[in-house]
C-alpha positions as semicolon CSV with decimal commas, in nm:
position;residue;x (nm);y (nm);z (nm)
1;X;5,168;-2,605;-0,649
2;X;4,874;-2,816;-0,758
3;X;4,722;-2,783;-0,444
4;X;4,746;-2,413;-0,446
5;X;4,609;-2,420;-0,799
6;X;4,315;-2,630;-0,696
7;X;4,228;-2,368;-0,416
8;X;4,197;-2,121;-0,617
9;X;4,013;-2,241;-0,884
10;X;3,727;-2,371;-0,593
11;X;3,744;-1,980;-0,501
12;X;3,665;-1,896;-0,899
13;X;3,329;-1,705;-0,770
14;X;3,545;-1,470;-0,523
15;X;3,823;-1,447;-0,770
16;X;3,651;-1,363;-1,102
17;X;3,443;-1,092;-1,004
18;X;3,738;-0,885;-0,922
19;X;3,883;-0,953;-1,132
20;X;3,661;-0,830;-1,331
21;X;3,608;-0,512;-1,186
22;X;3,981;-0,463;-1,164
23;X;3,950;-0,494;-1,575
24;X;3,618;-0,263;-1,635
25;X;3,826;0,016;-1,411
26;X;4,151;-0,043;-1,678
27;X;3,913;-0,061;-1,954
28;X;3,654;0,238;-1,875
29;X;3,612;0,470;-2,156
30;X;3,863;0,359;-2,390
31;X;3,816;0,182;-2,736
32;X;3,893;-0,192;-2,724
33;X;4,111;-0,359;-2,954
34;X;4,005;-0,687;-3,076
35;X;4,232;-0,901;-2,826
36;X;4,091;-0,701;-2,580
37;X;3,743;-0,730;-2,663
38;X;3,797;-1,100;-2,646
39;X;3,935;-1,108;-2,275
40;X;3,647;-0,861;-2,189
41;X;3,406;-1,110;-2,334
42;X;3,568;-1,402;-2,155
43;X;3,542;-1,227;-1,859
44;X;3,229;-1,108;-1,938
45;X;3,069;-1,463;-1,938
46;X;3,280;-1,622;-1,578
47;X;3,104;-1,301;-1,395
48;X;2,776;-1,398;-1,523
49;X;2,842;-1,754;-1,410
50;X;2,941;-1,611;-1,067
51;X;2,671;-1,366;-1,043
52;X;2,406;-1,670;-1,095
53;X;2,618;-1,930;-0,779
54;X;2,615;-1,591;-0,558
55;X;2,248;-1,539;-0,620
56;X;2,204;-1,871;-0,573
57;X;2,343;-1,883;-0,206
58;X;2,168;-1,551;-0,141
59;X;1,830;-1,733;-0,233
60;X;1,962;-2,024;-0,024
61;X;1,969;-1,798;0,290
62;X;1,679;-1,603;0,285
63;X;1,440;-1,829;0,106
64;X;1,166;-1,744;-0,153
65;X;1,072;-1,474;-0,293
66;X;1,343;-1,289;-0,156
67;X;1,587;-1,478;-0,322
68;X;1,444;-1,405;-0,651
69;X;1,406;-1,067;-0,585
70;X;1,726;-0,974;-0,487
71;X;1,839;-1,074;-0,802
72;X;1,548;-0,877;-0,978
73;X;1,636;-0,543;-0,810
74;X;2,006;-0,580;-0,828
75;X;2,021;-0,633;-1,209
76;X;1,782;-0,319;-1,211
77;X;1,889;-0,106;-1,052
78;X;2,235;-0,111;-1,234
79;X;2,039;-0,146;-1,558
80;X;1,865;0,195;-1,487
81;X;2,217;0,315;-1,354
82;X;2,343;0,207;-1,736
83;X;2,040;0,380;-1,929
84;X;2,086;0,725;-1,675
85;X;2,498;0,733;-1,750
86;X;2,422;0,675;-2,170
87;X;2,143;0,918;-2,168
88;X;2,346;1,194;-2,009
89;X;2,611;1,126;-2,302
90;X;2,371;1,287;-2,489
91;X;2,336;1,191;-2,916
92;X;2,009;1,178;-3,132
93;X;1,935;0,813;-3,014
94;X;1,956;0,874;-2,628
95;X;1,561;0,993;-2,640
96;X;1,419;0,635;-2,714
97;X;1,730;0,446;-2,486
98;X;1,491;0,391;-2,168
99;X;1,202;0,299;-2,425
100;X;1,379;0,047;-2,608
101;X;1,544;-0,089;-2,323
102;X;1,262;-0,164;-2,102
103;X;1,072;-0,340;-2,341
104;X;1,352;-0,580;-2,485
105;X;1,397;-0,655;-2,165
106;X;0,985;-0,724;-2,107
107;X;0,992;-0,920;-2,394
108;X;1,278;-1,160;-2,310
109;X;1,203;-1,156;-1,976
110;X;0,833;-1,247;-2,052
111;X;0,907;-1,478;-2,351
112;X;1,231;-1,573;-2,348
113;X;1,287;-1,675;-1,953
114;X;0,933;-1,783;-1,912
115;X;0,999;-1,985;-2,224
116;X;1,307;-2,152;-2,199
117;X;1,180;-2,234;-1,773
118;X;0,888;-2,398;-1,904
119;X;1,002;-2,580;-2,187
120;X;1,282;-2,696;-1,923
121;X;1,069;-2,777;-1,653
122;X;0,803;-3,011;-1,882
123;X;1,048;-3,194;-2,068
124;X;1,208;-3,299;-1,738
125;X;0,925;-3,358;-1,598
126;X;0,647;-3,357;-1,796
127;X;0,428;-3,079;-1,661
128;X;0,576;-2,776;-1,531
129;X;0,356;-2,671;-1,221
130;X;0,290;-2,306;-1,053
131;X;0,068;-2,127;-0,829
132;X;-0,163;-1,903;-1,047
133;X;-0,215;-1,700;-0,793
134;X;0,108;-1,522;-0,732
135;X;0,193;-1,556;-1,113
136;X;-0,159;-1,405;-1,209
137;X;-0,083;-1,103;-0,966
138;X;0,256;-1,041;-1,088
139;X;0,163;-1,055;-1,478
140;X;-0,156;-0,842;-1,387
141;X;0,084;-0,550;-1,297
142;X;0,343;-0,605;-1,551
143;X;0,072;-0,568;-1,799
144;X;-0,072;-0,203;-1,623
145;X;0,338;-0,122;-1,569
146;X;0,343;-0,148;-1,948
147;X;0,059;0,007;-2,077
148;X;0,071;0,306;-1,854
149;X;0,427;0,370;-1,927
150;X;0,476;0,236;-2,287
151;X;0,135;0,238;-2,491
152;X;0,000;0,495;-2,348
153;X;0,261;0,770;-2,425
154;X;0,214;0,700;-2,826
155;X;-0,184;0,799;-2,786
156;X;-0,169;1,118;-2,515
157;X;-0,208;1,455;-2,738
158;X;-0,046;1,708;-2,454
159;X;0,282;1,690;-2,621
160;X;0,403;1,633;-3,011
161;X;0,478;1,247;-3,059
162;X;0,494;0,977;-2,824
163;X;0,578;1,177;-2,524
164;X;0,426;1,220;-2,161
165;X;0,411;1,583;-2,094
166;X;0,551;1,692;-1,780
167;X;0,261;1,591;-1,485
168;X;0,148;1,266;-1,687
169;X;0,528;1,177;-1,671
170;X;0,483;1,271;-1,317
171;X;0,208;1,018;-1,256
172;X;0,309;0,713;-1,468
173;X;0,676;0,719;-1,248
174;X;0,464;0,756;-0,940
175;X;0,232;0,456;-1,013
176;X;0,499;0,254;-1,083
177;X;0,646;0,301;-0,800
178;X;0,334;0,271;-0,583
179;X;0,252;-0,048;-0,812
180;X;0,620;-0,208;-0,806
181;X;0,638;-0,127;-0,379
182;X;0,277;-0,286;-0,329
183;X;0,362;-0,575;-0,554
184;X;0,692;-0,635;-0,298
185;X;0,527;-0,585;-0,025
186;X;0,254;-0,873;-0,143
187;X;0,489;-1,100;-0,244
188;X;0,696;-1,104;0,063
189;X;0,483;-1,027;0,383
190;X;0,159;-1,067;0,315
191;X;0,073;-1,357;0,041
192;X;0,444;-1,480;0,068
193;X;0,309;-1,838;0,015
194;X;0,188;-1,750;-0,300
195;X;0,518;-1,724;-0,475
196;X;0,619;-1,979;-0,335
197;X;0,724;-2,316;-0,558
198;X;0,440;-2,666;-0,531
199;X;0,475;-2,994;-0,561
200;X;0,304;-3,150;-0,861
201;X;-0,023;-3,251;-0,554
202;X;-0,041;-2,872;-0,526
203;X;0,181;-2,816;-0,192
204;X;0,411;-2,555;-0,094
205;X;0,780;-2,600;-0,115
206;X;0,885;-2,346;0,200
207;X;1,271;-2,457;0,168
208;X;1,542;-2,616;-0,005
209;X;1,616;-2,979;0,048
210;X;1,924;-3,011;-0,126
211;X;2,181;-2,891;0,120
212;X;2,218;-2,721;0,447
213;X;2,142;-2,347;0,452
214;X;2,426;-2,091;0,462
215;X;2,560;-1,892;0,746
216;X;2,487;-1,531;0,753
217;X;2,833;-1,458;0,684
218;X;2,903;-1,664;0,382
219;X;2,531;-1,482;0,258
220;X;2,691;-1,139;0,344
221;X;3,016;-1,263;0,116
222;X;2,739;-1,349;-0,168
223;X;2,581;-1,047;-0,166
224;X;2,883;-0,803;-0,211
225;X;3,017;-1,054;-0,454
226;X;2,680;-1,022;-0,604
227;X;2,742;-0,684;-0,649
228;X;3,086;-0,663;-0,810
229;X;2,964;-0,964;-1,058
230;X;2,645;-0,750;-1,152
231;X;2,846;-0,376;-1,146
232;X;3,097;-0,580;-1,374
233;X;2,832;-0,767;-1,608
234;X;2,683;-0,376;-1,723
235;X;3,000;-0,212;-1,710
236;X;3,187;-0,484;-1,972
237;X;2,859;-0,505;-2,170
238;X;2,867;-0,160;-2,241
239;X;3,251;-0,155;-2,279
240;X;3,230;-0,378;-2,571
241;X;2,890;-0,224;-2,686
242;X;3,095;-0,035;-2,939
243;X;3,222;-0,322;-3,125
244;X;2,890;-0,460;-3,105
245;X;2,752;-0,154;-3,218
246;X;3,005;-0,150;-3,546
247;X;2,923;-0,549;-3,632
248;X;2,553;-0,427;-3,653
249;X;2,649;-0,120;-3,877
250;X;2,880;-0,358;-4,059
251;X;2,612;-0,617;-4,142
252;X;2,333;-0,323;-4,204
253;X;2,100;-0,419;-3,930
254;X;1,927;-0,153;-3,733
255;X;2,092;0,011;-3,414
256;X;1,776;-0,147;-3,177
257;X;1,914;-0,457;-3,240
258;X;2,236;-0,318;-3,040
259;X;1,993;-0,261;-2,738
260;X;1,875;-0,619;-2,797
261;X;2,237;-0,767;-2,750
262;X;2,287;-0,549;-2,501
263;X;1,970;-0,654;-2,291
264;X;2,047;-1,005;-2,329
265;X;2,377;-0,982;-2,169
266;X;2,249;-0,809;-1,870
267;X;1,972;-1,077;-1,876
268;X;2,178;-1,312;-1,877
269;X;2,254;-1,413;-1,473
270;X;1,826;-1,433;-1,464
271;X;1,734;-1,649;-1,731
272;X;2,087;-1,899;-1,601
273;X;1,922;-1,862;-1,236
274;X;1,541;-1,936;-1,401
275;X;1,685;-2,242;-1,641
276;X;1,841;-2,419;-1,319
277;X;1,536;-2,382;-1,073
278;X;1,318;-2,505;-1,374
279;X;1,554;-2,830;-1,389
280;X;1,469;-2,840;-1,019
281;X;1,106;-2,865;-1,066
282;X;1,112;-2,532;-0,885
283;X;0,912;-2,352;-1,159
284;X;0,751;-2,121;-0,937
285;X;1,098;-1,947;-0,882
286;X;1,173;-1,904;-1,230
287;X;0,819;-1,728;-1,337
288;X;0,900;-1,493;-0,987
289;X;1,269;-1,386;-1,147
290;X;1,109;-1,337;-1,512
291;X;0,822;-1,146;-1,420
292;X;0,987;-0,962;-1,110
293;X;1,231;-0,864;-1,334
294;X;0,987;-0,739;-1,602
295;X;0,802;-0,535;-1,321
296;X;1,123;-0,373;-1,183
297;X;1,312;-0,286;-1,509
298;X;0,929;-0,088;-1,571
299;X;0,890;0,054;-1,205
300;X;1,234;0,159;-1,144
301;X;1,340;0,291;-1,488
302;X;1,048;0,527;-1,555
303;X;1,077;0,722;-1,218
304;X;1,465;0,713;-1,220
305;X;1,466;0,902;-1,633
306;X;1,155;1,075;-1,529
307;X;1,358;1,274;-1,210
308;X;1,658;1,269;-1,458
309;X;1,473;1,418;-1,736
310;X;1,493;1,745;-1,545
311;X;1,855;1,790;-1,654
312;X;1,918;1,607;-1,940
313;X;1,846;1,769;-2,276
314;X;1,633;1,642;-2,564
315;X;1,310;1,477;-2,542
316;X;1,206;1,139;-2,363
317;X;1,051;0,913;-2,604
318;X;0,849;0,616;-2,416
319;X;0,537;0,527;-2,649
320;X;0,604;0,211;-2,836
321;X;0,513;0,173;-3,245
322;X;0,242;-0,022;-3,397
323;X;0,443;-0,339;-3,422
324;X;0,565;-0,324;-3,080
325;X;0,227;-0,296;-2,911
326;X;0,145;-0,559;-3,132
327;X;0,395;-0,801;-2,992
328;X;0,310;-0,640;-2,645
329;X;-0,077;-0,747;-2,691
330;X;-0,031;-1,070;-2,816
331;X;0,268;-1,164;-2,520
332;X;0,057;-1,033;-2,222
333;X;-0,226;-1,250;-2,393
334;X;-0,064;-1,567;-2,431
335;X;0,077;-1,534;-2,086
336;X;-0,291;-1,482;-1,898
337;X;-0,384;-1,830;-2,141
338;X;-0,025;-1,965;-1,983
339;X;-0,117;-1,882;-1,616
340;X;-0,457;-1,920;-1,570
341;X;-0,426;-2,315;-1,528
342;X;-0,146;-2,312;-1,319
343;X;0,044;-2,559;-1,503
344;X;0,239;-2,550;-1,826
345;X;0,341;-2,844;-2,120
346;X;0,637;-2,795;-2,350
347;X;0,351;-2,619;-2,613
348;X;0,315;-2,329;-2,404
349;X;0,714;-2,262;-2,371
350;X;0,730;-2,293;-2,717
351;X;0,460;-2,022;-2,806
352;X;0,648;-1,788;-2,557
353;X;1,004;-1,863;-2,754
354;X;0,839;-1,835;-3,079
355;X;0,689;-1,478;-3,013
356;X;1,036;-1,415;-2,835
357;X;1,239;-1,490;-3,185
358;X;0,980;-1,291;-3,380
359;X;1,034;-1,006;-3,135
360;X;1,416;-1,035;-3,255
361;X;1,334;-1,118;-3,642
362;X;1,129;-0,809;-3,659
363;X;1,397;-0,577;-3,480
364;X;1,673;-0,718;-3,731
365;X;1,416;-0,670;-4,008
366;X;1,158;-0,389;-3,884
């Protein structure tokens, strides 16, 4: 009986992503009692966990960047999947959902996983080092991803508000895709080595040398795994994004802290993947996961609400306010300063974590 017990709890990665699915199927739709939202949250957290180990072993196999960017793309694509399905529900706040979405998940994916990787990787040890090169491509488009999509929206005088009329939404969804598939195709084929992690005397790191790599089957296991963990991750956040929803009402906050919480959790299998190839020294890797995800939450959300903007009724708000571009401006600033030299101290984490919390004070407290 032990023994039995033992082998499945060394299969907990296989197990609890069904089992997870198995519950967001049961659970679909329907209003959670407390005990309820308690497993779901439980649940919740061990397919995070297994998400992270099956990107992990994905990453293992294939090697950087396409480790990292599996990751990036999966979480994104069932992000935009999420923002599509609670936009067609319809309601007065679905016309800012892809807005607000994309750039709390900019900002913490910017800030707050940039952040927490650096601070990690110089405390352990002492400087964390990257290649500017790849990092100063990939925060070059981020920042043109953003401004053509969210800043300039709020200034464009075709349409009432901040809203793209028809062909500029037409052309920022198009550029981002052209941007986002030229970015992927730069960071894998042809400048591959410059995403790739350094040693602190400036050379590349082409592979793991902490354990044996893989077999294509046990990656093939990982990636559908992957999947279910990630399918599961949105599905349960959104399940209990009602409760969430009436704890913010309850302690008078504004509802864009809801898409805050909500961004975290899906968030949550990155920054867990960034903090443990920080430890590593593999610091590289984490700034690819924050800033590929920041670039694909941008390229893949506009065009996928611009095509479903066709159909869905009410407008599509994507300009940002003063105070966002505010915090916009001053993050893509900090972050050239951060890049530029190529290597980080615990200061620099900190500035990203402190514009990261007043990101979150000022969405409590607008």
């Amino acid at each position: 009986m032990i023994t039995r017990l033992r082998a499945l709890a060394s299969r907990w990665t296989v197990i609890v992503p069904v089992l997870a699915v198995v519950l967001l199927a049961c659970t679909w739709g329907r209003d959670l009692p407390g005990v309820l939202v308690a497993v779901v949250s439980v649940v919740l957290a061990g397919s995070v966990l297994a998400a992270v180990h099956h990107a992990e072993v994905i990453a293992h196999r294939v090697g950087e960047p396409f480790g990292s960017l599996v990751l990036a793309v999966a979480v994104t694509i069932i992000e935009v999947a999420l923002i599509v399905t609670l936009m067609a529900d319809g309601g007065a706040k679905s016309s800012t959902l892809a807005r607000d979405t994309v750039f709390a998940a900019v900002m913490i994916t910017c800030n707050g996983i940039v952040g927490i990787s650096l601070l990690s990787a110089a405390f352990r040890h002492r400087v964390a080092i990257f290649q500017s090169e790849g990092t100063g491509g990939a925060l070059a488009t981020v920042a043109t991803l953003a401004t053509l999509c969210l800043v300039l929206p709020t200034f464009t005088t075709s349409k009432p508000g901040p809203e793209f009329s028809t062909s500029q939404l037409l052309f920022s969804a198009i550029a981002a895709l052209v941007l986002y598939g030229l970015f992927v195709a730069t960071q894998t084929v042809r400048h591959r080595d410059y995403f790739l992690p350094i040693t602190k005397h400036g050379d590349v790191i082409d592979a793991d040398d902490h354990a044996d790599s893989p077999t294509t089957r046990t990656a093939l296991i990982s990636l559908g795994m992957l999947a279910l963990a990630l399918i599961a991750v949105v599905g349960l956040a959104k399940g209990v994004s009602k409760t969430i929803e009436h704890g913010v009402d309850a302690a008078g906050m504004p509802q864009a802290v809801v898409g805050v919480i909500i961004a975290l959790l899906v968030l949550l299998p990155e920054t867990i993947a960034a903090l443990r190839a920080a430890r590593r020294d593999r610091v590289q890797t984490s700034l690819n996961l924050a800033l590929g995800s920041a670039m694909a939450s941008i390229g893949l959300t506009v065009p996928a609400v611009a095509i479903a903007s066709f159909w869905l009724s009410g407008p599509l708000v994507l300009g940002l306010g003063a105070t966002h571009m505010v915090l916009l401006a001053l993050t893509l600033v900090v972050s050239t300063l951060t890049v530029v030299p190529g290597r980080a101290t615990p200061l620099q984490g900190g500035v990203h974590l402190v514009i990261l919390a007043a990101y979150v004070e000022l969405a409590v407290t607008p």
